[in-house]
Amino acid sequence: MTTIYDSIRPIVWRNNKLYLLDQRILPKEYTEIELLNAQQVAEAIRDMVVRGAPAIGITAAYGVVLAAAIRHAEDPANWKQLIQQDIKVLAASRPTAVNLFWALEHMQQKIDAIDGNPFEILKTAADKILQDDIDANIKMGRLGAQLIAPGSKAVLTHCNAGALATGGYGTALGVIRSAFSDQRIEHVYADETRPWLQGARLTAWEMVQDKIPVTLLAEGAAASLMKQDKVSWVIVGSDRIASNGDVANKIGTYALAVLARHHGVKFMVAAPTTTVDMQIAHGDAIPIEQRSQDEVLSCGNTRVAADGAAAWNPAFDVTPAALVDVIVTEKGVVENPTTEKIAAMMNA
Ligand code: MRU
């Protein structure tokens, strides 16, 4: 029997409140944070209580549900107007993941069509965004795993594109879960992912929860890993895919794609269609979040850099489509992505 490796849910709606697993303190502590309004939700996204493109979008959708309940109770005649300031606050939380803007636009369309009390309709819409994301990840997991030859031994991933970064199951880690379950791979290498350590803290934790053997490395070690023929694929997620197939993802992804091409290692991007931005012609147009210098100058909360040094801390980079061997979405597999192939996949 196939084992389903899927035990983690980072976003939970309970008793009319939103609960997020606090990813800032995992794996040391497993703590949920309770959120009551859009302002708190936006802060949680900005502070990385929740992170990862699909998870940010789902969380923002529940932020709209909380806001609608408050605004409708406050002024039933004008709630649609009042909620616009909440949607603006949510939209300003983080700039790169297009799933955030997709989810807010989707909820706005529901709002436009509501006549009467908005709560049930918006809550149902947010639940559906969450469930659709999990379903998409399971599909992508199967499609992506089929590309990995049985006996491939190990793959390399970067950042955390797992259950924690989504509604559940994960994008890149969904492919890895599925490939491990199919016995196509035995092992996962995970970049620690400086400066926020999503790999060391979150990906490693997820893999351990699901009993998938995981080995961490500093991203500077990835070239040697590939040179020694230890991995057949690099598998990553994405925060935004431009309509030509350029891929924004965690800083360091571009370097991995260059290394993979040099060493003949295949490069796979797994992302739901909610991550594809058909409004953007190429990756140069993707807004890249710059985060605080302190994240680089410190490790944990301890300052490690020499006093007086500055730091450059872009949170994401863009991998050109030409370095991507395959993009996997819930709608299908796009090999050697081009504008035409991405459009055909989106319209499928
Ligand atoms: O800064 P983060 O932790 O939100 O960055 C997350 C990533 O870069 C993920 O790889 C991406 O969002 C895909 S998540 C399925």
mmCIF file of C-alpha atoms and ligand atoms in Angstrom:
data_model
loop_
_atom_site.group_PDB
_atom_site.id
_atom_site.type_symbol
_atom_site.label_atom_id
_atom_site.label_comp_id
_atom_site.label_asym_id
_atom_site.label_seq_id
_atom_site.Cartn_x
_atom_site.Cartn_y
_atom_site.Cartn_z
ATOM 1 C CA MET A 1 0.000 0.000 0.000
ATOM 2 C CA THR A 2 1.235 3.521 -0.832
ATOM 3 C CA THR A 3 1.965 5.583 2.252
ATOM 4 C CA ILE A 4 0.684 9.145 2.140
ATOM 5 C CA TYR A 5 3.254 11.408 3.765
ATOM 6 C CA ASP A 6 1.039 14.282 4.816
ATOM 7 C CA SER A 7 0.623 15.226 8.454
ATOM 8 C CA ILE A 8 1.099 19.007 8.716
ATOM 9 C CA ARG A 9 -1.504 21.801 8.467
ATOM 10 C CA PRO A 10 -0.132 25.315 9.127
ATOM 11 C CA ILE A 11 -3.399 27.301 8.709
ATOM 12 C CA VAL A 12 -6.501 26.325 10.701
ATOM 13 C CA TRP A 13 -9.899 28.037 11.062
ATOM 14 C CA ARG A 14 -11.478 27.163 14.417
ATOM 15 C CA ASN A 15 -14.391 28.716 16.368
ATOM 16 C CA ASN A 16 -14.546 31.677 13.978
ATOM 17 C CA LYS A 17 -10.889 32.536 14.491
ATOM 18 C CA LEU A 18 -7.751 31.983 12.447
ATOM 19 C CA TYR A 19 -4.876 29.985 13.913
ATOM 20 C CA LEU A 20 -1.385 29.920 12.395
ATOM 21 C CA LEU A 21 1.447 27.622 13.345
ATOM 22 C CA ASP A 22 4.235 30.039 14.343
ATOM 23 C CA GLN A 23 7.011 29.274 11.825
ATOM 24 C CA ARG A 24 9.403 31.754 13.451
ATOM 25 C CA ILE A 25 10.012 29.410 16.363
ATOM 26 C CA LEU A 26 9.734 25.987 14.748
ATOM 27 C CA PRO A 27 11.258 23.453 15.311
ATOM 28 C CA LYS A 28 12.083 24.523 18.891
ATOM 29 C CA GLU A 29 8.453 25.103 19.767
ATOM 30 C CA TYR A 30 5.160 24.059 18.174
ATOM 31 C CA THR A 31 2.894 27.018 18.958
ATOM 32 C CA GLU A 32 -0.279 28.314 17.337
ATOM 33 C CA ILE A 33 -1.073 32.020 17.175
ATOM 34 C CA GLU A 34 -4.685 33.229 17.277
ATOM 35 C CA LEU A 35 -5.651 36.032 14.875
ATOM 36 C CA LEU A 36 -8.782 38.133 15.142
ATOM 37 C CA ASN A 37 -8.574 40.832 12.442
ATOM 38 C CA ALA A 38 -6.959 41.822 9.135
ATOM 39 C CA GLN A 39 -4.315 43.988 10.790
ATOM 40 C CA GLN A 40 -3.076 41.037 12.858
ATOM 41 C CA VAL A 41 -3.140 38.809 9.778
ATOM 42 C CA ALA A 42 -1.053 41.310 7.765
ATOM 43 C CA GLU A 43 1.464 41.569 10.610
ATOM 44 C CA ALA A 44 1.697 37.777 10.839
ATOM 45 C CA ILE A 45 2.485 37.593 7.111
ATOM 46 C CA ARG A 46 5.056 40.417 7.303
ATOM 47 C CA ASP A 47 6.740 38.926 10.389
ATOM 48 C CA MET A 48 6.826 35.432 8.792
ATOM 49 C CA VAL A 49 4.609 33.676 11.341
ATOM 50 C CA VAL A 50 3.302 32.209 8.088
ATOM 51 C CA ARG A 51 5.369 32.239 4.906
ATOM 52 C CA GLY A 52 5.542 30.533 1.514
ATOM 53 C CA ALA A 53 3.539 31.854 -1.430
ATOM 54 C CA PRO A 54 0.390 29.661 -1.316
ATOM 55 C CA ALA A 55 0.188 29.849 2.498
ATOM 56 C CA ILE A 56 0.371 33.649 2.356
ATOM 57 C CA GLY A 57 -2.531 33.734 -0.131
ATOM 58 C CA ILE A 58 -4.707 31.362 1.923
ATOM 59 C CA THR A 59 -3.989 33.310 5.118
ATOM 60 C CA ALA A 60 -4.917 36.609 3.443
ATOM 61 C CA ALA A 61 -8.228 35.079 2.260
ATOM 62 C CA TYR A 62 -9.088 34.232 5.897
ATOM 63 C CA GLY A 63 -7.972 37.777 6.798
ATOM 64 C CA VAL A 64 -10.741 39.017 4.481
ATOM 65 C CA VAL A 65 -13.266 36.747 6.276
ATOM 66 C CA LEU A 66 -12.277 38.209 9.673
ATOM 67 C CA ALA A 67 -12.453 41.750 8.259
ATOM 68 C CA ALA A 68 -15.870 41.183 6.677
ATOM 69 C CA ALA A 69 -17.373 39.936 9.958
ATOM 70 C CA ILE A 70 -16.079 43.015 11.782
ATOM 71 C CA ARG A 71 -17.038 45.550 9.091
ATOM 72 C CA HIS A 72 -20.520 44.085 8.556
ATOM 73 C CA ALA A 73 -21.220 44.168 12.325
ATOM 74 C CA GLU A 74 -19.946 47.756 12.450
ATOM 75 C CA ASP A 75 -21.975 49.090 9.505
ATOM 76 C CA PRO A 76 -24.120 46.611 7.525
ATOM 77 C CA ALA A 77 -24.917 49.190 4.833
ATOM 78 C CA ASN A 78 -21.309 50.228 4.101
ATOM 79 C CA TRP A 79 -19.192 47.186 4.908
ATOM 80 C CA LYS A 80 -18.111 46.665 1.274
ATOM 81 C CA GLN A 81 -16.585 50.134 1.249
ATOM 82 C CA LEU A 82 -15.055 49.859 4.739
ATOM 83 C CA ILE A 83 -13.378 46.526 4.010
ATOM 84 C CA GLN A 84 -11.303 48.105 1.244
ATOM 85 C CA GLN A 85 -8.860 49.515 3.818
ATOM 86 C CA ASP A 86 -8.404 46.012 5.295
ATOM 87 C CA ILE A 87 -7.728 44.546 1.851
ATOM 88 C CA LYS A 88 -5.132 47.293 1.279
ATOM 89 C CA VAL A 89 -3.399 46.471 4.564
ATOM 90 C CA LEU A 90 -3.310 42.766 3.618
ATOM 91 C CA ALA A 91 -1.966 43.560 0.119
ATOM 92 C CA ALA A 92 0.872 45.618 1.607
ATOM 93 C CA SER A 93 2.164 42.749 3.775
ATOM 94 C CA ARG A 94 4.702 41.172 1.352
ATOM 95 C CA PRO A 95 5.294 42.057 -2.323
ATOM 96 C CA THR A 96 6.693 39.054 -4.211
ATOM 97 C CA ALA A 97 4.272 36.118 -3.805
ATOM 98 C CA VAL A 98 1.557 36.673 -6.404
ATOM 99 C CA ASN A 99 -0.698 34.180 -4.588
ATOM 100 C CA LEU A 100 -1.419 36.984 -2.087
ATOM 101 C CA PHE A 101 -2.811 39.273 -4.806
ATOM 102 C CA TRP A 102 -4.587 36.381 -6.535
ATOM 103 C CA ALA A 103 -6.391 35.455 -3.287
ATOM 104 C CA LEU A 104 -7.362 39.061 -2.498
ATOM 105 C CA GLU A 105 -8.704 39.554 -6.031
ATOM 106 C CA HIS A 106 -10.658 36.291 -5.759
ATOM 107 C CA MET A 107 -12.196 37.373 -2.430
ATOM 108 C CA GLN A 108 -12.996 40.825 -3.882
ATOM 109 C CA GLN A 109 -14.983 39.181 -6.672
ATOM 110 C CA LYS A 110 -16.979 37.236 -4.061
ATOM 111 C CA ILE A 111 -17.538 40.459 -2.076
ATOM 112 C CA ASP A 112 -18.828 42.256 -5.196
ATOM 113 C CA ALA A 113 -21.498 39.576 -5.692
ATOM 114 C CA ILE A 114 -22.733 39.408 -2.047
ATOM 115 C CA ASP A 115 -26.124 40.665 -1.011
ATOM 116 C CA GLY A 116 -26.637 40.468 2.762
ATOM 117 C CA ASN A 117 -24.435 38.951 5.465
ATOM 118 C CA PRO A 118 -21.026 38.101 3.944
ATOM 119 C CA PHE A 119 -19.675 35.699 6.533
ATOM 120 C CA GLU A 120 -20.752 32.292 5.237
ATOM 121 C CA ILE A 121 -20.018 33.049 1.572
ATOM 122 C CA LEU A 122 -16.535 34.409 2.292
ATOM 123 C CA LYS A 123 -15.674 31.678 4.795
ATOM 124 C CA THR A 124 -16.725 29.045 2.211
ATOM 125 C CA ALA A 125 -14.575 30.807 -0.428
ATOM 126 C CA ALA A 126 -11.504 30.844 1.861
ATOM 127 C CA ASP A 127 -12.044 27.168 2.792
ATOM 128 C CA LYS A 128 -12.166 26.350 -0.916
ATOM 129 C CA ILE A 129 -8.918 28.225 -1.634
ATOM 130 C CA LEU A 130 -7.289 26.148 1.135
ATOM 131 C CA GLN A 131 -8.708 22.817 -0.046
ATOM 132 C CA ASP A 132 -7.996 23.548 -3.740
ATOM 133 C CA ASP A 133 -4.384 24.272 -2.817
ATOM 134 C CA ILE A 134 -3.997 20.926 -1.030
ATOM 135 C CA ASP A 135 -5.649 19.121 -3.979
ATOM 136 C CA ALA A 136 -3.344 20.940 -6.461
ATOM 137 C CA ASN A 137 -0.297 19.943 -4.419
ATOM 138 C CA ILE A 138 -1.282 16.291 -4.396
ATOM 139 C CA LYS A 139 -1.762 16.389 -8.201
ATOM 140 C CA MET A 140 1.553 18.182 -8.725
ATOM 141 C CA GLY A 141 3.207 15.705 -6.418
ATOM 142 C CA ARG A 142 2.118 12.830 -8.640
ATOM 143 C CA LEU A 143 2.999 14.615 -11.904
ATOM 144 C CA GLY A 144 6.406 15.733 -10.654
ATOM 145 C CA ALA A 145 7.305 12.366 -9.132
ATOM 146 C CA GLN A 146 6.632 10.620 -12.441
ATOM 147 C CA LEU A 147 9.478 12.649 -13.975
ATOM 148 C CA ILE A 148 11.990 11.206 -11.515
ATOM 149 C CA ALA A 149 13.413 7.901 -12.677
ATOM 150 C CA PRO A 150 13.052 5.052 -10.151
ATOM 151 C CA GLY A 151 16.373 4.435 -8.420
ATOM 152 C CA SER A 152 17.298 8.140 -8.550
ATOM 153 C CA LYS A 153 18.397 7.970 -4.893
ATOM 154 C CA ALA A 154 18.444 11.652 -3.908
ATOM 155 C CA VAL A 155 17.244 15.147 -4.826
ATOM 156 C CA LEU A 156 18.130 18.617 -3.559
ATOM 157 C CA THR A 157 15.657 21.269 -2.428
ATOM 158 C CA HIS A 158 15.987 24.869 -1.290
ATOM 159 C CA CYS A 159 14.073 26.958 1.273
ATOM 160 C CA ASN A 160 10.790 25.387 2.399
ATOM 161 C CA ALA A 161 8.216 24.649 -0.281
ATOM 162 C CA GLY A 162 6.436 22.168 1.919
ATOM 163 C CA ALA A 163 3.184 21.730 3.822
ATOM 164 C CA LEU A 164 4.203 24.713 5.942
ATOM 165 C CA ALA A 165 4.407 26.953 2.848
ATOM 166 C CA THR A 166 0.993 25.860 1.507
ATOM 167 C CA GLY A 167 -2.405 24.631 2.698
ATOM 168 C CA GLY A 168 -0.746 21.234 3.157
ATOM 169 C CA TYR A 169 1.432 18.575 1.452
ATOM 170 C CA GLY A 170 3.641 21.174 -0.284
ATOM 171 C CA THR A 171 4.769 21.942 -3.820
ATOM 172 C CA ALA A 172 8.440 20.908 -4.129
ATOM 173 C CA LEU A 173 8.094 18.822 -0.979
ATOM 174 C CA GLY A 174 4.836 17.406 -2.371
ATOM 175 C CA VAL A 175 6.823 16.071 -5.334
ATOM 176 C CA ILE A 176 9.437 14.769 -2.913
ATOM 177 C CA ARG A 177 6.792 13.147 -0.653
ATOM 178 C CA SER A 178 5.228 11.491 -3.665
ATOM 179 C CA ALA A 179 8.595 10.363 -5.124
ATOM 180 C CA PHE A 180 9.614 8.915 -1.742
ATOM 181 C CA SER A 181 6.274 7.143 -1.406
ATOM 182 C CA ASP A 182 6.784 5.661 -4.929
ATOM 183 C CA GLN A 183 10.307 4.546 -3.914
ATOM 184 C CA ARG A 184 11.836 6.658 -6.692
ATOM 185 C CA ILE A 185 14.092 8.432 -4.183
ATOM 186 C CA GLU A 186 15.483 7.401 -0.808
ATOM 187 C CA HIS A 187 16.885 10.632 0.456
ATOM 188 C CA VAL A 188 16.537 14.425 0.397
ATOM 189 C CA TYR A 189 19.272 17.020 0.614
ATOM 190 C CA ALA A 190 18.073 20.404 1.868
ATOM 191 C CA ASP A 191 19.948 23.711 1.706
ATOM 192 C CA GLU A 192 19.893 25.355 5.132
ATOM 193 C CA THR A 193 18.800 28.577 3.318
ATOM 194 C CA ARG A 194 20.446 31.579 4.890
ATOM 195 C CA PRO A 195 19.489 33.973 6.311
ATOM 196 C CA TRP A 196 16.132 32.770 7.602
ATOM 197 C CA LEU A 197 17.037 29.057 7.681
ATOM 198 C CA GLN A 198 13.779 27.765 6.178
ATOM 199 C CA GLY A 199 15.680 24.655 5.084
ATOM 200 C CA ALA A 200 17.379 23.881 8.398
ATOM 201 C CA ARG A 201 14.374 24.714 10.559
ATOM 202 C CA LEU A 202 11.290 23.952 8.452
ATOM 203 C CA THR A 203 12.122 21.554 5.599
ATOM 204 C CA ALA A 204 14.223 19.375 7.884
ATOM 205 C CA TRP A 205 11.404 19.372 10.481
ATOM 206 C CA GLU A 206 8.792 18.398 7.878
ATOM 207 C CA MET A 207 10.909 15.572 6.528
ATOM 208 C CA VAL A 208 11.595 14.263 10.020
ATOM 209 C CA GLN A 209 7.841 14.367 10.844
ATOM 210 C CA ASP A 210 7.151 12.207 7.774
ATOM 211 C CA LYS A 211 10.189 9.959 8.351
ATOM 212 C CA ILE A 212 11.830 10.909 5.046
ATOM 213 C CA PRO A 213 15.635 10.829 5.466
ATOM 214 C CA VAL A 214 17.020 14.371 5.151
ATOM 215 C CA THR A 215 20.570 15.775 5.101
ATOM 216 C CA LEU A 216 21.214 19.509 5.468
ATOM 217 C CA LEU A 217 23.965 21.438 3.743
ATOM 218 C CA ALA A 218 25.072 25.046 3.613
ATOM 219 C CA GLU A 219 24.062 26.295 0.148
ATOM 220 C CA GLY A 220 27.748 26.871 -0.588
ATOM 221 C CA ALA A 221 28.143 23.074 -0.537
ATOM 222 C CA ALA A 222 25.613 22.480 -3.346
ATOM 223 C CA ALA A 223 28.216 22.626 -6.145
ATOM 224 C CA SER A 224 30.303 19.900 -4.503
ATOM 225 C CA LEU A 225 27.181 17.794 -3.917
ATOM 226 C CA MET A 226 26.350 17.965 -7.637
ATOM 227 C CA LYS A 227 29.956 17.395 -8.694
ATOM 228 C CA GLN A 228 29.945 14.184 -6.644
ATOM 229 C CA ASP A 229 26.828 13.050 -8.519
ATOM 230 C CA LYS A 230 24.765 12.778 -5.344
ATOM 231 C CA VAL A 231 21.539 14.316 -6.749
ATOM 232 C CA SER A 232 19.615 13.818 -9.986
ATOM 233 C CA TRP A 233 17.177 16.717 -9.607
ATOM 234 C CA VAL A 234 16.946 20.091 -7.906
ATOM 235 C CA ILE A 235 13.279 20.613 -6.957
ATOM 236 C CA VAL A 236 12.027 24.015 -5.770
ATOM 237 C CA GLY A 237 8.802 25.993 -5.385
ATOM 238 C CA SER A 238 8.088 29.528 -6.559
ATOM 239 C CA ASP A 239 6.654 32.827 -5.357
ATOM 240 C CA ARG A 240 5.803 34.065 -8.832
ATOM 241 C CA ILE A 241 6.241 32.646 -12.325
ATOM 242 C CA ALA A 242 6.205 35.218 -15.153
ATOM 243 C CA SER A 243 4.230 34.427 -18.309
ATOM 244 C CA ASN A 244 7.479 33.479 -20.122
ATOM 245 C CA GLY A 245 8.453 30.926 -17.452
ATOM 246 C CA ASP A 246 10.984 33.025 -15.488
ATOM 247 C CA VAL A 247 10.751 31.917 -11.855
ATOM 248 C CA ALA A 248 11.031 34.038 -8.701
ATOM 249 C CA ASN A 249 11.895 31.984 -5.637
ATOM 250 C CA LYS A 250 13.943 32.168 -2.450
ATOM 251 C CA ILE A 251 17.302 33.896 -2.856
ATOM 252 C CA GLY A 252 19.859 31.298 -3.885
ATOM 253 C CA THR A 253 17.531 29.445 -6.274
ATOM 254 C CA TYR A 254 19.107 31.118 -9.330
ATOM 255 C CA ALA A 255 22.572 30.029 -8.184
ATOM 256 C CA LEU A 256 21.313 26.440 -7.862
ATOM 257 C CA ALA A 257 19.855 26.542 -11.394
ATOM 258 C CA VAL A 258 23.202 27.709 -12.825
ATOM 259 C CA LEU A 259 25.008 24.957 -10.900
ATOM 260 C CA ALA A 260 22.477 22.338 -11.977
ATOM 261 C CA ARG A 261 22.887 23.196 -15.676
ATOM 262 C CA HIS A 262 26.682 23.090 -15.353
ATOM 263 C CA HIS A 263 26.599 19.658 -13.707
ATOM 264 C CA GLY A 264 23.862 18.097 -15.858
ATOM 265 C CA VAL A 265 21.418 17.966 -12.936
ATOM 266 C CA LYS A 266 17.741 18.535 -13.858
ATOM 267 C CA PHE A 267 15.924 21.572 -12.445
ATOM 268 C CA MET A 268 12.199 21.295 -11.556
ATOM 269 C CA VAL A 269 9.852 24.043 -10.324
ATOM 270 C CA ALA A 270 6.591 22.866 -8.733
ATOM 271 C CA ALA A 271 3.927 25.538 -8.210
ATOM 272 C CA PRO A 272 0.137 25.839 -8.467
ATOM 273 C CA THR A 273 -1.351 27.990 -11.260
ATOM 274 C CA THR A 274 -2.167 30.609 -8.578
ATOM 275 C CA THR A 275 1.606 31.312 -8.612
ATOM 276 C CA VAL A 276 1.651 32.065 -12.368
ATOM 277 C CA ASP A 277 1.358 35.782 -13.132
ATOM 278 C CA MET A 278 0.079 36.089 -16.703
ATOM 279 C CA GLN A 279 0.183 39.919 -16.389
ATOM 280 C CA ILE A 280 3.993 39.922 -16.253
ATOM 281 C CA ALA A 281 5.971 39.354 -19.460
ATOM 282 C CA HIS A 282 9.270 38.380 -17.818
ATOM 283 C CA GLY A 283 11.023 38.025 -14.490
ATOM 284 C CA ASP A 284 12.556 41.525 -14.445
ATOM 285 C CA ALA A 285 9.062 42.871 -13.732
ATOM 286 C CA ILE A 286 8.649 40.798 -10.542
ATOM 287 C CA PRO A 287 8.934 42.953 -7.389
ATOM 288 C CA ILE A 288 11.665 41.520 -5.166
ATOM 289 C CA GLU A 289 11.235 42.013 -1.430
ATOM 290 C CA GLN A 290 14.218 43.514 0.384
ATOM 291 C CA ARG A 291 14.314 42.480 4.025
ATOM 292 C CA SER A 292 16.101 43.885 7.048
ATOM 293 C CA GLN A 293 19.928 43.874 7.109
ATOM 294 C CA ASP A 294 19.696 42.406 10.604
ATOM 295 C CA GLU A 295 18.642 39.021 9.183
ATOM 296 C CA VAL A 296 22.083 38.736 7.538
ATOM 297 C CA LEU A 297 24.150 40.490 10.182
ATOM 298 C CA SER A 298 22.770 38.194 12.891
ATOM 299 C CA CYS A 299 22.199 34.509 13.367
ATOM 300 C CA GLY A 300 19.092 33.861 15.416
ATOM 301 C CA ASN A 301 19.050 36.913 17.652
ATOM 302 C CA THR A 302 22.823 37.025 18.052
ATOM 303 C CA ARG A 303 24.834 39.565 16.090
ATOM 304 C CA VAL A 304 27.644 37.741 14.271
ATOM 305 C CA ALA A 305 28.874 40.314 11.710
ATOM 306 C CA ALA A 306 31.622 42.823 12.445
ATOM 307 C CA ASP A 307 30.272 46.105 13.808
ATOM 308 C CA GLY A 308 30.123 48.662 11.010
ATOM 309 C CA ALA A 309 29.429 46.116 8.218
ATOM 310 C CA ALA A 310 26.302 46.556 6.092
ATOM 311 C CA ALA A 311 24.253 43.751 4.488
ATOM 312 C CA TRP A 312 22.311 43.249 1.242
ATOM 313 C CA ASN A 313 19.261 41.077 1.827
ATOM 314 C CA PRO A 314 16.999 40.443 -1.169
ATOM 315 C CA ALA A 315 14.524 37.720 -0.136
ATOM 316 C CA PHE A 316 14.106 36.315 -3.673
ATOM 317 C CA ASP A 317 15.872 36.009 -7.010
ATOM 318 C CA VAL A 318 14.712 35.250 -10.537
ATOM 319 C CA THR A 319 15.802 32.151 -12.435
ATOM 320 C CA PRO A 320 15.539 32.651 -16.205
ATOM 321 C CA ALA A 321 13.199 30.216 -17.966
ATOM 322 C CA ALA A 322 16.140 28.954 -20.038
ATOM 323 C CA LEU A 323 17.622 27.353 -16.894
ATOM 324 C CA VAL A 324 14.372 25.616 -15.925
ATOM 325 C CA ASP A 325 13.950 22.074 -17.276
ATOM 326 C CA VAL A 326 10.354 21.691 -16.166
ATOM 327 C CA ILE A 327 7.547 23.588 -14.467
ATOM 328 C CA VAL A 328 4.910 21.371 -12.843
ATOM 329 C CA THR A 329 1.475 22.774 -11.983
ATOM 330 C CA GLU A 330 -1.805 21.028 -11.149
ATOM 331 C CA LYS A 331 -2.742 21.576 -14.805
ATOM 332 C CA GLY A 332 0.234 19.728 -16.205
ATOM 333 C CA VAL A 333 3.939 19.595 -16.950
ATOM 334 C CA VAL A 334 5.695 22.271 -19.035
ATOM 335 C CA GLU A 335 9.116 21.208 -20.288
ATOM 336 C CA ASN A 336 11.619 23.909 -21.362
ATOM 337 C CA PRO A 337 9.054 26.650 -20.615
ATOM 338 C CA THR A 338 8.240 29.399 -23.128
ATOM 339 C CA THR A 339 5.484 32.027 -23.262
ATOM 340 C CA GLU A 340 3.470 29.863 -25.665
ATOM 341 C CA LYS A 341 3.778 26.708 -23.571
ATOM 342 C CA ILE A 342 2.836 28.520 -20.340
ATOM 343 C CA ALA A 343 -0.238 30.053 -22.032
ATOM 344 C CA ALA A 344 -1.306 26.646 -23.353
ATOM 345 C CA MET A 345 -0.932 25.086 -19.875
ATOM 346 C CA MET A 346 -2.937 27.902 -18.216
ATOM 347 C CA ASN A 347 -5.728 27.542 -20.788
ATOM 348 C CA ALA A 348 -5.839 23.734 -20.519
HETATM 349 O O1 MRU B 1 10.453 34.086 2.409
HETATM 350 P P1 MRU B 1 9.613 32.836 2.316
HETATM 351 O O2 MRU B 1 9.945 31.822 3.354
HETATM 352 O O3 MRU B 1 8.133 33.175 2.266
HETATM 353 O O4 MRU B 1 9.978 32.214 0.911
HETATM 354 C C1 MRU B 1 9.323 31.042 0.508
HETATM 355 C C2 MRU B 1 9.844 30.504 -0.766
HETATM 356 O O5 MRU B 1 10.708 31.058 -1.405
HETATM 357 C C3 MRU B 1 9.178 29.255 -1.282
HETATM 358 O O6 MRU B 1 10.092 28.485 -2.005
HETATM 359 C C4 MRU B 1 8.018 29.651 -2.191
HETATM 360 O O7 MRU B 1 7.146 30.532 -1.557
HETATM 361 C C5 MRU B 1 7.261 28.463 -2.667
HETATM 362 S S1 MRU B 1 6.277 27.800 -1.361
HETATM 363 C C6 MRU B 1 5.401 26.472 -1.899
#
